[in-house]
Amino acid sequence: ELDVKNSYNTFAPYRCVFTAGSSPLFSATPNAGTMNRRSGEPVHVIVRFSPTELVAGAEATLVFETEDFQHVYRFIGST
């Protein structure tokens, strides 16, 4: 779970996507929306790892971005 806070004093459309090459066993919600202003609540992003069999070293890179900033998170999953 990630809480992403807006550093700017304006509402900001965002998207939250995994980069090419990321394991499809990871998912994130929400994947798009509008962030509150700096004084508002952060966006609560839930990242799930859902393997269907034994997996070692599944990796994913998640990019949370607006027009003004970008945060990058790396995840490693295993069973």
PDB file of C-alpha atoms in Angstrom:
ATOM      1  CA  GLU A   1       0.000   0.000   0.000  1.00  0.00           C
ATOM      2  CA  LEU A   2       1.261   3.437  -0.967  1.00  0.00           C
ATOM      3  CA  ASP A   3      -0.001   6.880  -0.010  1.00  0.00           C
ATOM      4  CA  VAL A   4       1.005   9.421  -2.646  1.00  0.00           C
ATOM      5  CA  LYS A   5       0.592  13.052  -1.618  1.00  0.00           C
ATOM      6  CA  ASN A   6       0.383  15.970  -4.014  1.00  0.00           C
ATOM      7  CA  SER A   7       3.134  18.550  -3.420  1.00  0.00           C
ATOM      8  CA  TYR A   8       1.320  21.205  -5.427  1.00  0.00           C
ATOM      9  CA  ASN A   9      -1.654  23.404  -4.551  1.00  0.00           C
ATOM     10  CA  THR A  10      -3.740  22.369  -7.569  1.00  0.00           C
ATOM     11  CA  PHE A  11      -5.781  19.299  -8.384  1.00  0.00           C
ATOM     12  CA  ALA A  12      -3.774  16.999 -10.652  1.00  0.00           C
ATOM     13  CA  PRO A  13      -4.813  14.209 -13.005  1.00  0.00           C
ATOM     14  CA  TYR A  14      -2.587  11.169 -12.509  1.00  0.00           C
ATOM     15  CA  ARG A  15      -1.932   7.735 -13.907  1.00  0.00           C
ATOM     16  CA  CYS A  16      -0.398   4.753 -12.199  1.00  0.00           C
ATOM     17  CA  VAL A  17       1.063   2.126 -14.552  1.00  0.00           C
ATOM     18  CA  PHE A  18       3.622  -0.658 -14.602  1.00  0.00           C
ATOM     19  CA  THR A  19       6.519  -0.352 -17.019  1.00  0.00           C
ATOM     20  CA  ALA A  20       7.056  -2.739 -19.932  1.00  0.00           C
ATOM     21  CA  GLY A  21       8.813  -5.842 -18.703  1.00  0.00           C
ATOM     22  CA  SER A  22       7.057  -5.831 -15.327  1.00  0.00           C
ATOM     23  CA  SER A  23       5.618  -9.140 -14.196  1.00  0.00           C
ATOM     24  CA  PRO A  24       1.893  -9.419 -14.974  1.00  0.00           C
ATOM     25  CA  LEU A  25       1.439 -10.989 -11.524  1.00  0.00           C
ATOM     26  CA  PHE A  26       1.364  -7.486 -10.034  1.00  0.00           C
ATOM     27  CA  SER A  27      -1.615  -5.147 -10.162  1.00  0.00           C
ATOM     28  CA  ALA A  28      -2.325  -1.678  -8.792  1.00  0.00           C
ATOM     29  CA  THR A  29      -5.554   0.193  -8.083  1.00  0.00           C
ATOM     30  CA  PRO A  30      -6.562   2.857  -8.777  1.00  0.00           C
ATOM     31  CA  ASN A  31      -4.674   3.256 -12.054  1.00  0.00           C
ATOM     32  CA  ALA A  32      -5.882   6.780 -12.870  1.00  0.00           C
ATOM     33  CA  GLY A  33      -7.805   9.663 -11.346  1.00  0.00           C
ATOM     34  CA  THR A  34      -7.415  13.162  -9.963  1.00  0.00           C
ATOM     35  CA  MET A  35      -5.250  13.989  -6.954  1.00  0.00           C
ATOM     36  CA  ASN A  36      -6.408  16.378  -4.266  1.00  0.00           C
ATOM     37  CA  ARG A  37      -4.508  19.587  -3.615  1.00  0.00           C
ATOM     38  CA  ARG A  38      -1.505  19.650  -1.297  1.00  0.00           C
ATOM     39  CA  SER A  39      -3.772  20.137   1.740  1.00  0.00           C
ATOM     40  CA  GLY A  40      -6.053  17.236   0.736  1.00  0.00           C
ATOM     41  CA  GLU A  41      -5.933  13.512   1.291  1.00  0.00           C
ATOM     42  CA  PRO A  42      -3.259  11.493  -0.529  1.00  0.00           C
ATOM     43  CA  VAL A  43      -4.086   8.913  -3.184  1.00  0.00           C
ATOM     44  CA  HIS A  44      -4.126   5.465  -1.587  1.00  0.00           C
ATOM     45  CA  VAL A  45      -2.656   2.962  -4.074  1.00  0.00           C
ATOM     46  CA  ILE A  46      -2.962  -0.754  -3.376  1.00  0.00           C
ATOM     47  CA  VAL A  47      -0.401  -3.008  -5.068  1.00  0.00           C
ATOM     48  CA  ARG A  48      -1.148  -6.725  -5.190  1.00  0.00           C
ATOM     49  CA  PHE A  49       1.034  -9.698  -6.047  1.00  0.00           C
ATOM     50  CA  SER A  50      -1.168 -12.603  -7.185  1.00  0.00           C
ATOM     51  CA  PRO A  51       0.834 -15.670  -8.229  1.00  0.00           C
ATOM     52  CA  THR A  52      -1.031 -18.775  -9.376  1.00  0.00           C
ATOM     53  CA  GLU A  53       1.942 -21.084  -8.799  1.00  0.00           C
ATOM     54  CA  LEU A  54       5.301 -21.013  -7.047  1.00  0.00           C
ATOM     55  CA  VAL A  55       7.265 -17.989  -8.237  1.00  0.00           C
ATOM     56  CA  ALA A  56      10.705 -16.688  -7.303  1.00  0.00           C
ATOM     57  CA  GLY A  57      11.928 -13.201  -8.105  1.00  0.00           C
ATOM     58  CA  ALA A  58       8.991 -11.687  -9.983  1.00  0.00           C
ATOM     59  CA  GLU A  59       9.752  -7.991 -10.465  1.00  0.00           C
ATOM     60  CA  ALA A  60       7.683  -4.961 -11.371  1.00  0.00           C
ATOM     61  CA  THR A  61       8.265  -1.216 -11.648  1.00  0.00           C
ATOM     62  CA  LEU A  62       5.320   1.043 -10.945  1.00  0.00           C
ATOM     63  CA  VAL A  63       5.235   4.646 -12.170  1.00  0.00           C
ATOM     64  CA  PHE A  64       2.869   7.149 -10.535  1.00  0.00           C
ATOM     65  CA  GLU A  65       2.887  10.346 -12.570  1.00  0.00           C
ATOM     66  CA  THR A  66       1.186  13.685 -13.082  1.00  0.00           C
ATOM     67  CA  GLU A  67       2.157  16.544 -15.380  1.00  0.00           C
ATOM     68  CA  ASP A  68       4.303  17.969 -12.550  1.00  0.00           C
ATOM     69  CA  PHE A  69       5.985  14.984 -10.909  1.00  0.00           C
ATOM     70  CA  GLN A  70       6.745  11.289 -11.129  1.00  0.00           C
ATOM     71  CA  HIS A  71       7.355   8.644  -8.455  1.00  0.00           C
ATOM     72  CA  VAL A  72       8.831   5.256  -9.336  1.00  0.00           C
ATOM     73  CA  TYR A  73       8.492   2.177  -7.108  1.00  0.00           C
ATOM     74  CA  ARG A  74      10.134  -1.225  -7.565  1.00  0.00           C
ATOM     75  CA  PHE A  75       8.548  -4.419  -6.264  1.00  0.00           C
ATOM     76  CA  ILE A  76       9.938  -7.942  -5.927  1.00  0.00           C
ATOM     77  CA  GLY A  77       7.550 -10.813  -5.259  1.00  0.00           C
ATOM     78  CA  SER A  78       8.078 -14.472  -4.445  1.00  0.00           C
ATOM     79  CA  THR A  79       6.165 -17.348  -2.937  1.00  0.00           C
TER      80      THR A  79
END
